[in-house]
Short mmCIF file of C-alpha atoms and ligand atoms in Angstrom, two decimals:
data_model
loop_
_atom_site.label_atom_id
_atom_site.label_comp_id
_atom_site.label_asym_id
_atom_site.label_seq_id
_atom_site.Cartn_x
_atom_site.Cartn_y
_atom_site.Cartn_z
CA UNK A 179 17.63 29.91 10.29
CA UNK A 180 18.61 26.39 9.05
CA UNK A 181 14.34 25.56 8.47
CA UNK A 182 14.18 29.06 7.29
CA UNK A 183 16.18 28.74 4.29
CA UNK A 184 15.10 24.38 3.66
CA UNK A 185 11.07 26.43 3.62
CA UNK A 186 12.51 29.03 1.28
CA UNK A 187 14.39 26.89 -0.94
CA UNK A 188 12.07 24.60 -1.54
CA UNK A 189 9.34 27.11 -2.27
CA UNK A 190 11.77 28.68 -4.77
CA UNK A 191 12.95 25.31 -6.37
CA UNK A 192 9.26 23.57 -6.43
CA UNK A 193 10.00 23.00 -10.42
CA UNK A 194 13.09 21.13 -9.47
CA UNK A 195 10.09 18.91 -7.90
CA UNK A 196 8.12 19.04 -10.25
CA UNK A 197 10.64 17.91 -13.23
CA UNK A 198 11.95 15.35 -10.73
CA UNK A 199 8.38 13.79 -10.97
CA UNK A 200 8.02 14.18 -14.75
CA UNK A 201 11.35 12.56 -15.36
CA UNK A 202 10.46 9.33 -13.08
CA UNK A 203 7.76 8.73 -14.76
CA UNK A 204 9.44 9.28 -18.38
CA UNK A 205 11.33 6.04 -17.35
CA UNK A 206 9.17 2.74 -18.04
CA UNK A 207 9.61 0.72 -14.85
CA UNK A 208 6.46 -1.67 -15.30
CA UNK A 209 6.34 -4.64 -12.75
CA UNK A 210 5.20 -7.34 -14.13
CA UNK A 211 7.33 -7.95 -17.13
CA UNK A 212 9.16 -4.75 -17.27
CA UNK A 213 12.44 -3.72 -15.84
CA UNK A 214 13.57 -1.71 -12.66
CA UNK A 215 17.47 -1.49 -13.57
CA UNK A 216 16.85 2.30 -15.31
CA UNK A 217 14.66 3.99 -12.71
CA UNK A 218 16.95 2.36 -10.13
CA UNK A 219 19.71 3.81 -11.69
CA UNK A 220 18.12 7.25 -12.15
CA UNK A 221 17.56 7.46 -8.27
CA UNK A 222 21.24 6.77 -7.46
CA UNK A 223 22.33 9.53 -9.73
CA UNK A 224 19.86 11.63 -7.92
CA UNK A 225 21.29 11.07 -4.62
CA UNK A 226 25.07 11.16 -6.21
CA UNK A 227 24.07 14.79 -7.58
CA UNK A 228 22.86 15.67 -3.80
CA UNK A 229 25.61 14.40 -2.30
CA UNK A 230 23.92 11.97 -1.11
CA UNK A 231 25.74 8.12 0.31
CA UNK A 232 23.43 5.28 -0.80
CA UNK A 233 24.04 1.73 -1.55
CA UNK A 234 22.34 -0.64 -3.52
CA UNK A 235 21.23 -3.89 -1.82
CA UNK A 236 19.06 -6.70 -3.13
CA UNK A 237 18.00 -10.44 -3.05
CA UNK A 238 17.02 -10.47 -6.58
CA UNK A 239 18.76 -8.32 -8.47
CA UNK A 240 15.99 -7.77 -11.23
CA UNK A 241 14.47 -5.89 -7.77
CA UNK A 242 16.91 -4.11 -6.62
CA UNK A 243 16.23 -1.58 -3.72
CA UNK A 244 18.15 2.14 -2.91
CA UNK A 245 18.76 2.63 0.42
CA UNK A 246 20.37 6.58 1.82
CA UNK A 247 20.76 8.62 5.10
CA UNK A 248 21.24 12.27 5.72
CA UNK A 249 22.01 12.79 9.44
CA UNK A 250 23.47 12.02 12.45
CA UNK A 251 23.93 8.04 13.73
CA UNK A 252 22.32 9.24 17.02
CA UNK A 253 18.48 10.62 17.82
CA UNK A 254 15.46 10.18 15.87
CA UNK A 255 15.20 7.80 13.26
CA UNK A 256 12.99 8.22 10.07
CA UNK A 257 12.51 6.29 7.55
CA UNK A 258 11.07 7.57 4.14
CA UNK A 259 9.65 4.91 1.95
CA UNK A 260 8.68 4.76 -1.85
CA UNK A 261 8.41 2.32 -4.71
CA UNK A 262 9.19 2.76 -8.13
CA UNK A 263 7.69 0.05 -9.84
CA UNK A 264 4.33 0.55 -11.76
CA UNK A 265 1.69 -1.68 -12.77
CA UNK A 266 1.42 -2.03 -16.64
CA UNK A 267 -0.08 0.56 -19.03
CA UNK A 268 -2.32 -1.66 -20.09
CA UNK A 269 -4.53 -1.15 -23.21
CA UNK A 270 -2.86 2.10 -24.81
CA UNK A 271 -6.40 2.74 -27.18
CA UNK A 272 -7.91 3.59 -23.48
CA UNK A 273 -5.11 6.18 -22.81
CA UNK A 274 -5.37 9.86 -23.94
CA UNK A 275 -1.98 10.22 -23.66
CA UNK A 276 1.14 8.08 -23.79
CA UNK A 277 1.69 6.47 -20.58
CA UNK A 278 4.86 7.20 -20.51
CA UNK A 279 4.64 11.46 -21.68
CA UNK A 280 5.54 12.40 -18.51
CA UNK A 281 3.75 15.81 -19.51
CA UNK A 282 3.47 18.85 -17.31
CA UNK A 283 0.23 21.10 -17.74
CA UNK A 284 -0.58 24.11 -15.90
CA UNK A 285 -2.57 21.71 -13.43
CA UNK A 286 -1.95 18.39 -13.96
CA UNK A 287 1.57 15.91 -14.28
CA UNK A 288 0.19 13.14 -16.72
CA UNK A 289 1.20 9.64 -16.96
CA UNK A 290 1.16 5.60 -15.47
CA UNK A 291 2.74 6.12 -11.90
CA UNK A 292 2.22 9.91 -11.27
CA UNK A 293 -0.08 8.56 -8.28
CA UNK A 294 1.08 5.38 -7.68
CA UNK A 295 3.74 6.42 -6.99
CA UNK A 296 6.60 8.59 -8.14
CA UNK A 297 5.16 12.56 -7.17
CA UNK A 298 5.67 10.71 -3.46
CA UNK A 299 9.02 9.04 -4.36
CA UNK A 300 9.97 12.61 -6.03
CA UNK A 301 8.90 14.67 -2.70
CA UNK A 302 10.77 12.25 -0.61
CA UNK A 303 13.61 12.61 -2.30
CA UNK A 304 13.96 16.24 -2.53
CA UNK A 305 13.11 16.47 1.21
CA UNK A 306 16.41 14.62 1.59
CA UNK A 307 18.25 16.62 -0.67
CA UNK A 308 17.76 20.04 0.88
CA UNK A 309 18.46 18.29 4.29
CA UNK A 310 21.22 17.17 3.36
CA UNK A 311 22.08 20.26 1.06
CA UNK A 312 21.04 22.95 4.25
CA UNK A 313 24.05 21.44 6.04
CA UNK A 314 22.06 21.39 9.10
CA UNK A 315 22.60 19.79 12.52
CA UNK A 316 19.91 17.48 12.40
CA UNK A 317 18.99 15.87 15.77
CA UNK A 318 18.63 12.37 14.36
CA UNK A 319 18.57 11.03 10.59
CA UNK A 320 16.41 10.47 7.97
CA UNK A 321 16.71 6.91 6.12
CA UNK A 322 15.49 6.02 2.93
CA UNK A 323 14.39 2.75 1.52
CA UNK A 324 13.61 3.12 -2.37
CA UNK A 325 12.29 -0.42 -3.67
CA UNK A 326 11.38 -1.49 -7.01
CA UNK A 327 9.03 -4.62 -6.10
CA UNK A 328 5.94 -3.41 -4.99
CA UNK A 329 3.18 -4.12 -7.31
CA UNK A 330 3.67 -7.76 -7.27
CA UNK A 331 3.66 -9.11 -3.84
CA UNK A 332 6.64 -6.89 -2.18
CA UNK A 333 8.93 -10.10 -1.38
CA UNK A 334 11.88 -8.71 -2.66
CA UNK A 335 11.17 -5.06 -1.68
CA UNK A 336 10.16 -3.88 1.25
CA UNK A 337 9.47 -7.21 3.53
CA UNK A 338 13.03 -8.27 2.44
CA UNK A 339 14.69 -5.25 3.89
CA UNK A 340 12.59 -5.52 7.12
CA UNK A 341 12.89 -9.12 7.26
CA UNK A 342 16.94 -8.55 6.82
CA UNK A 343 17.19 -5.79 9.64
CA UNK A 344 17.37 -2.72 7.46
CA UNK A 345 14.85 -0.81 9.80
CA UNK A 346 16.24 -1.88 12.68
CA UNK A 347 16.34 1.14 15.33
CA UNK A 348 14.05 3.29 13.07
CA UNK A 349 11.70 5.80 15.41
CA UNK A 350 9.15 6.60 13.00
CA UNK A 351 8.29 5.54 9.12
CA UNK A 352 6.61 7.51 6.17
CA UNK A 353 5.47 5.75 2.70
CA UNK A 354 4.48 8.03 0.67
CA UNK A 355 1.72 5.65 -1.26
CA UNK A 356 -1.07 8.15 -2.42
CA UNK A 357 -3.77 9.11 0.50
CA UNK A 358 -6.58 12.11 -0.23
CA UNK A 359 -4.93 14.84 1.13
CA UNK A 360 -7.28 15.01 4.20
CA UNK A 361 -6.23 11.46 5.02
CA UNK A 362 -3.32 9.78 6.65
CA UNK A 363 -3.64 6.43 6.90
CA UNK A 364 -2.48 4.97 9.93
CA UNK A 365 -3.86 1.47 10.38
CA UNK A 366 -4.93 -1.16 8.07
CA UNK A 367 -6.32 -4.64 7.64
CA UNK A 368 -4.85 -7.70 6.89
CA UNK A 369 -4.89 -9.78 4.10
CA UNK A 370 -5.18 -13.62 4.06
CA UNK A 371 -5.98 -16.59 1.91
CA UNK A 372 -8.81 -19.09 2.59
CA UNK A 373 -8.14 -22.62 0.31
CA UNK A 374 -11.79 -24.35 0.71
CA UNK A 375 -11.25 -28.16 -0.57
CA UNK A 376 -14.23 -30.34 -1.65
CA UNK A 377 -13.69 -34.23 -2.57
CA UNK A 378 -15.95 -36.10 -4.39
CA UNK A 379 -16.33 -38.98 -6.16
CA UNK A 380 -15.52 -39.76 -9.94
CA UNK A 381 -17.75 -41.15 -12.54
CA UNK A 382 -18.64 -41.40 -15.92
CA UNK A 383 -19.90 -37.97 -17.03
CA UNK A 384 -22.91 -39.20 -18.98
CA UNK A 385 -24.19 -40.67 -15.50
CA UNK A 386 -23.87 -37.56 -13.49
CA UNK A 387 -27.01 -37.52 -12.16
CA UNK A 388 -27.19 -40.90 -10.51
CA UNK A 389 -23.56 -41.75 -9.39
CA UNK A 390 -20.45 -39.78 -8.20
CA UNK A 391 -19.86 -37.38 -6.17
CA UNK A 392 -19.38 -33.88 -7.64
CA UNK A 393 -16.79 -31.76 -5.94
CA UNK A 394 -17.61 -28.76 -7.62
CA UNK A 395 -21.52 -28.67 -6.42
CA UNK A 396 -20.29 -29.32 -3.20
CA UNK A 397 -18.13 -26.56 -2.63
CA UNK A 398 -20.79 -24.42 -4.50
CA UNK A 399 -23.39 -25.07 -1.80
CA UNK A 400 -20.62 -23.94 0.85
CA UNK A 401 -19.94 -21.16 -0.94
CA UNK A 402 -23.32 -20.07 -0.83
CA UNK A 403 -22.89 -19.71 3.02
CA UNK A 404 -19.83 -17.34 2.57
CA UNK A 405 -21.47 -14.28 3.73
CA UNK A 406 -21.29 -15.14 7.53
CA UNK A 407 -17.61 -14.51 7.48
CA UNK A 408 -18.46 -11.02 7.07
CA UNK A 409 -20.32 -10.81 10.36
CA UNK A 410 -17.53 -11.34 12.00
CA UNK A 411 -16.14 -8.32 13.55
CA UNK A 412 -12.77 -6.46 14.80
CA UNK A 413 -12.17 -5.34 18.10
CA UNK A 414 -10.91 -1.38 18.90
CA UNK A 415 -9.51 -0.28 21.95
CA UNK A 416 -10.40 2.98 23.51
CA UNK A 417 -7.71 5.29 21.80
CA UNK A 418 -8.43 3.31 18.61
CA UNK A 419 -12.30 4.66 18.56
CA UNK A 420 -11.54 7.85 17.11
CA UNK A 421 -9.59 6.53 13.96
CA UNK A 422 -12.72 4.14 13.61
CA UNK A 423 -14.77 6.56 13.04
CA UNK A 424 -13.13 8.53 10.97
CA UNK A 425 -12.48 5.57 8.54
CA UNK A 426 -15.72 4.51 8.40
CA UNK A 427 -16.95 8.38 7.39
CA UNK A 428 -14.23 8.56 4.97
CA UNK A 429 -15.21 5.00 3.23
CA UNK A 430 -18.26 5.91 3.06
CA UNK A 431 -18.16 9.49 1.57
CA UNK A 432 -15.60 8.01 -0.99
CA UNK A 433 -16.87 4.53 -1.69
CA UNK A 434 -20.75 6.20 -2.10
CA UNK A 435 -22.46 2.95 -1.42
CA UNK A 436 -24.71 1.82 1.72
CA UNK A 437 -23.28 0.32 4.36
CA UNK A 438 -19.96 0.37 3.29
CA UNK A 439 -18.33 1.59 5.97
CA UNK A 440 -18.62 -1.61 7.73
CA UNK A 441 -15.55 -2.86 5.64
CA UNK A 442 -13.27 -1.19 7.63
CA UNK A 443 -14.15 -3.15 10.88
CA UNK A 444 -15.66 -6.24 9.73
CA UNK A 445 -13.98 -9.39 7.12
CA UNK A 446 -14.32 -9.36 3.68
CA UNK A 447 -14.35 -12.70 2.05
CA UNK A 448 -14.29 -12.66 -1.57
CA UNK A 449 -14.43 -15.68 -3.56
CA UNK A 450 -11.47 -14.88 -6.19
CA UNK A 451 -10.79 -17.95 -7.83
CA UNK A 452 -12.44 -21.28 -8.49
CA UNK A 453 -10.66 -24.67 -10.00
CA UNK A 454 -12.02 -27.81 -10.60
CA UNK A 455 -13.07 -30.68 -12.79
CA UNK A 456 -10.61 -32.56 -15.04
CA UNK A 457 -13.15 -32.79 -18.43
CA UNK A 458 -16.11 -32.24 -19.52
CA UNK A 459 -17.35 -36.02 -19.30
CA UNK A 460 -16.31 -36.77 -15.58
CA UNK A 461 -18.03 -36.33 -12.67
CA UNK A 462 -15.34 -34.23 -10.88
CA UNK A 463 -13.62 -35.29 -7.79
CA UNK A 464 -12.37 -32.59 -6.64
CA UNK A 465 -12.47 -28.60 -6.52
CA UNK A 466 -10.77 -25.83 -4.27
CA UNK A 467 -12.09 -22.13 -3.86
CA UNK A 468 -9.27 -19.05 -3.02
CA UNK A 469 -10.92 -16.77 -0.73
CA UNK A 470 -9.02 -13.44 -0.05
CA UNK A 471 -10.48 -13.08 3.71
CA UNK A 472 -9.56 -9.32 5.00
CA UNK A 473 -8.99 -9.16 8.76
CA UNK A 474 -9.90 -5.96 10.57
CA UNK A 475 -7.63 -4.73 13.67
CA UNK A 476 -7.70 -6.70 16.79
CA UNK A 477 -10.21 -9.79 15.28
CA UNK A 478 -10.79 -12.97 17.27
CA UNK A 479 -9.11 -15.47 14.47
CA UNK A 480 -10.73 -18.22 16.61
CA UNK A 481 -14.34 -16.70 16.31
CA UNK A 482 -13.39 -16.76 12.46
CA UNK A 483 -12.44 -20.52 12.50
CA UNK A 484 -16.05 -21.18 14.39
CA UNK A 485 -18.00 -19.58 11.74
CA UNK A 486 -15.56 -21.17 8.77
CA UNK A 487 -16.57 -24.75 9.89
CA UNK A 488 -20.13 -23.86 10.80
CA UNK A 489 -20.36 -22.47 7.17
CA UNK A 490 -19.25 -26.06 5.96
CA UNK A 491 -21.35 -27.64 8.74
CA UNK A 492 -24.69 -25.94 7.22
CA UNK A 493 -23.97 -26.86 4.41
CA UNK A 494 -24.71 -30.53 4.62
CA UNK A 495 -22.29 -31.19 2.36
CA UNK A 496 -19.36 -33.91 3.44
CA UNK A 497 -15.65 -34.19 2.60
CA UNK A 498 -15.15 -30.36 2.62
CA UNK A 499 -11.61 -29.05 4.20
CA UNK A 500 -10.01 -25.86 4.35
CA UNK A 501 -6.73 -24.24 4.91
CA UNK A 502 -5.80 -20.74 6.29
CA UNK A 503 -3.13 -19.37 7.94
CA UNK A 504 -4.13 -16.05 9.76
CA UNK A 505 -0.46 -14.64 9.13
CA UNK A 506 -1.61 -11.13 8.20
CA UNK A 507 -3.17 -9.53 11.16
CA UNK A 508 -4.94 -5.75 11.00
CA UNK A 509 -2.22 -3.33 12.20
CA UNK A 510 -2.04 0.30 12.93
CA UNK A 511 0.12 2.91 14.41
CA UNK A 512 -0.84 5.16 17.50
CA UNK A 513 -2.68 8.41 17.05
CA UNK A 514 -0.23 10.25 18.80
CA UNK A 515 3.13 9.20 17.59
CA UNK A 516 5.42 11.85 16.38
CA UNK A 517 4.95 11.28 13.07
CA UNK A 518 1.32 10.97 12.79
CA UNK A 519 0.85 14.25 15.15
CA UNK A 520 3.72 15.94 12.33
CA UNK A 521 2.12 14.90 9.22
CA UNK A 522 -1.42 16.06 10.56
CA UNK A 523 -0.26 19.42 11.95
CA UNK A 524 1.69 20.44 8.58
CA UNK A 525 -1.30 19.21 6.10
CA UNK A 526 -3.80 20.90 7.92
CA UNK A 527 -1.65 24.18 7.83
CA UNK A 528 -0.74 23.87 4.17
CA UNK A 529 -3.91 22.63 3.36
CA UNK A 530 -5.98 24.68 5.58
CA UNK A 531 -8.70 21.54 5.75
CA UNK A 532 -8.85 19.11 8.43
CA UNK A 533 -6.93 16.23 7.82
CA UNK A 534 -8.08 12.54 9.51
CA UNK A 535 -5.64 9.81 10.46
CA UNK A 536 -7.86 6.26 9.65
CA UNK A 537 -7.59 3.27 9.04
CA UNK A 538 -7.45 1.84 5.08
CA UNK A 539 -9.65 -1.08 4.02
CA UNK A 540 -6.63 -2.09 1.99
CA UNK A 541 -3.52 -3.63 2.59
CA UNK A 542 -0.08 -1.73 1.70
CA UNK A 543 3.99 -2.31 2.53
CA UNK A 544 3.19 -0.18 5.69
CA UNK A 545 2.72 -3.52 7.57
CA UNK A 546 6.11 -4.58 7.13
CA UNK A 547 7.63 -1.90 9.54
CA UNK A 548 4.52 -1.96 12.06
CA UNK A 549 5.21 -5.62 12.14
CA UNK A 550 8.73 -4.47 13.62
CA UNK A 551 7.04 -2.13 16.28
CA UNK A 552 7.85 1.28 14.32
CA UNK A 553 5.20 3.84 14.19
CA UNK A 554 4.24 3.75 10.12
CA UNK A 555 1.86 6.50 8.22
CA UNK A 556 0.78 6.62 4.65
CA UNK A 557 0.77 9.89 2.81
CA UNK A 558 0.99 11.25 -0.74
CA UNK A 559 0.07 12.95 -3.53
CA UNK A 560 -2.56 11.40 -5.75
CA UNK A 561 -5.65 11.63 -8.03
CA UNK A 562 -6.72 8.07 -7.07
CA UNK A 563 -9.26 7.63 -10.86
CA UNK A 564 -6.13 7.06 -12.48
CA UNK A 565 -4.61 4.89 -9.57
CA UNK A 566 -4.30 0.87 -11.55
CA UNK A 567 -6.39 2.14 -14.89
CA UNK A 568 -6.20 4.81 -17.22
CA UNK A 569 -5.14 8.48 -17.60
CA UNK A 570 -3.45 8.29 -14.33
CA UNK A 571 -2.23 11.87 -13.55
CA UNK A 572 -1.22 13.72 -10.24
CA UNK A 573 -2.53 17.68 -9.79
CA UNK A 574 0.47 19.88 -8.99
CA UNK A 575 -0.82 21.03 -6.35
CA UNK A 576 -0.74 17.97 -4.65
CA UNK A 577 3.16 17.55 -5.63
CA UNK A 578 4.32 20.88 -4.31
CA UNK A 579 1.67 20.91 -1.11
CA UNK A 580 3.16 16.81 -0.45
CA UNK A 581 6.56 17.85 -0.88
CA UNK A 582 6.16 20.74 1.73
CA UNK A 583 4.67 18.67 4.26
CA UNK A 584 7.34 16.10 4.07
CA UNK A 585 9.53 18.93 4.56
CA UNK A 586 8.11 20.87 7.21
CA UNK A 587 7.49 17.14 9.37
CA UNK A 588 10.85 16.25 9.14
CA UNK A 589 12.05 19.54 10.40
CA UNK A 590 9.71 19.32 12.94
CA UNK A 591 10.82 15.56 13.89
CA UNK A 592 15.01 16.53 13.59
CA UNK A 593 15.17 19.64 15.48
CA UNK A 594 15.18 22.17 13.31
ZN1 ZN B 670 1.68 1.97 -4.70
#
């Protein structure tokens, strides 16, 4: 009766959705140099009109984050995760449409964070409000951590609140960060920083060729060598192979480009940034590369350190050093938790297309709560073109079919 009615209602009330969606991203909440306090506020109200208990909790309070529950103290424990930060606009010549229009078209919801990511933050949070407003028994509880410190770096979103104990006890954990709607991302790699160091030896610029040492041509000849990293390789156990392969078919059907879809099981190392030299007329004495080294699931770290110093050993070059911490592993969640096995069965019914859990070549807040043991999924609503550019939009479809599969999975996780 109880998931009769949530189905119905929320069929009925899909504009309530879709508004919801429209008027998040009507509020400005850029990150950098914006502010959250607005959108923060917005979401409270929300959950005061839905009768919803939240508090607000923070370590900086220019971040602060929303945190709910609808349910019982006892049984299965979900968290629903969103951010509602957005990365700048950007150049508004490039946009079609104001950024910040928050427009509804027959198809299409336009504007900066439609994808990334208030349609997911707007389904999540009317899945909690006809929970809470179908007054059922639910056989467990539904958290929700809302955070406005996303887009640059997370430390005072969602680490903080794992790092603090707020998903302590949690069963099962959903951001709803934009996916394809045939994808649920389960797994992901981890993201690290190489600091390559080359000393030299100063000297009068206009007798570069014949004395000093230059630090810069040094660490250029290493860097020459950087493509071995990327032989390096993760490691899958049996019950892993499936997700494998259905990352690397998805990379490469959506990245288009050969060979690609060894990035989801072997390192990346790109060479980001490059510093060194004090002026034009000295030989410099020093210069340090940043190398953002992605690790795949279950790589040797050891392996990687072998092939880091062989790289400076075949060089030839001397008085080379690095620094890396290998802090951010590769992480993934089960195939056949309860949440991943929900998720799938409801988007393939609403969808009526097979839907693949993978693994994601990039790095998301999903890592926090695996980090703590709890089974974590990605899926949303996007139309990824727009996704940190341009003309970001969101189809409607993808609101209303999101919003139904968050409702139908948490039904099927509480009971009902
Ligand atoms: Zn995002």
């Amino acid at each position: 009766m109880t998931r009769e009615w949530i189905i119905n209602t929320a069929k009925e009330r899909e504009q309530e959705l879709i508004k919801l969606t429209s008027d998040l991203i009507r509020i400005k909440s850029e990150n950098p140099t914006g502010t959250q306090r607005e959108v923060v506020d917005f979401v409270k109200s929300y959950l005061s009109g839905a009768g919803i208990e939240h508090e607000e909790v923070s370590v900086n309070p220019e971040y602060p984050c929303v945190l709910a529950k609808v349910g019982s103290d006892e049984g299965f424990s979900i968290i629903l995760n969103g951010h509602v930060d957005v990365v700048p606009a950007g150049d508004l010549s490039r946009w079609n449409y104001d950024p910040y229009c928050g427009t509804v078209t027959d198809k299409l919801i336009l504007g900066r964070g439609t994808s990334d990511m208030k349609a997911g933050v707007a389904g999540i949070l009317f899945a909690m409000k006809l929970l809470k407003e179908s007054g059922a028994k639910l056989k467990g509880n539904v958290r929700l951590h809302i955070v406005s410190d996303e887009e640059t770096g997370g430390e005072f979103g969602t680490k903080w609140l794992c790092d603090e104990g707020y998903a302590d006890g949690a069963d099962a954990c959903l951001v709803a960060e934009p996916t394809s709607n045939s994808t649920i991302e389960i797994g992901q790699k981890g993201s690290n920083a190489l600091i390559l160091k080359s000393y030299g030896m100063p000297a009068h610029g206009s007798l570069g060729n014949y004395k000093g040492e230059n630090a810069i041509l040094k660490l250029a000849k290493v860097l020459e060598g950087i493509g071995r990293l990327h032989n390096v390789k993760g490691r899958y156990s049996k019950d892993q192979e499936e997700a494998l392969a259905n990352s690397k078919f998805i990379a490469s059907q959506k990245l288009q480009v050969k060979g690609i879809e060894n990035v989801i099981d072997h390192v990346t190392a790109n060479v980001g940034i490059i510093k060194g030299g004090t002026k034009l007329n000295m030989v410099p004495d020093y210069c340090e590369a940043h190398v953002d080294i992605r690790l795949p699931i279950g790589v040797d770290t050891d392996e990687l350190d072998r092939e880091i110093m062989a790289m400076i050993a075949e060089s030839g070059v001397s008085g080379v050093e690095y620094e890396a911490d290998w802090k951010n592993k590769g992480n993934s969640t089960p195939m056949d938790a309860a949440i991943v096995q929900a998720i799938k069965k409801n988007a393939e019914k609403i969808w009526g297309i097979d839907v693949l859990p993978a693994y994601q070549w990039a790095s998301s807040d999903a890592k926090h709560y695996r980090n703590l043991g709890i089974p974590t999924i990605q899926y949303g609503p996007s139309n990824t073109e727009g996704i940190h550019s341009y003309n970001e939009n969101v189809d409607i479809e993808d609101v209303r079919n999101a919003g139904m599969i968050y409702i139908l999975s948490l039904c099927d996780l509480l009971g009902l």
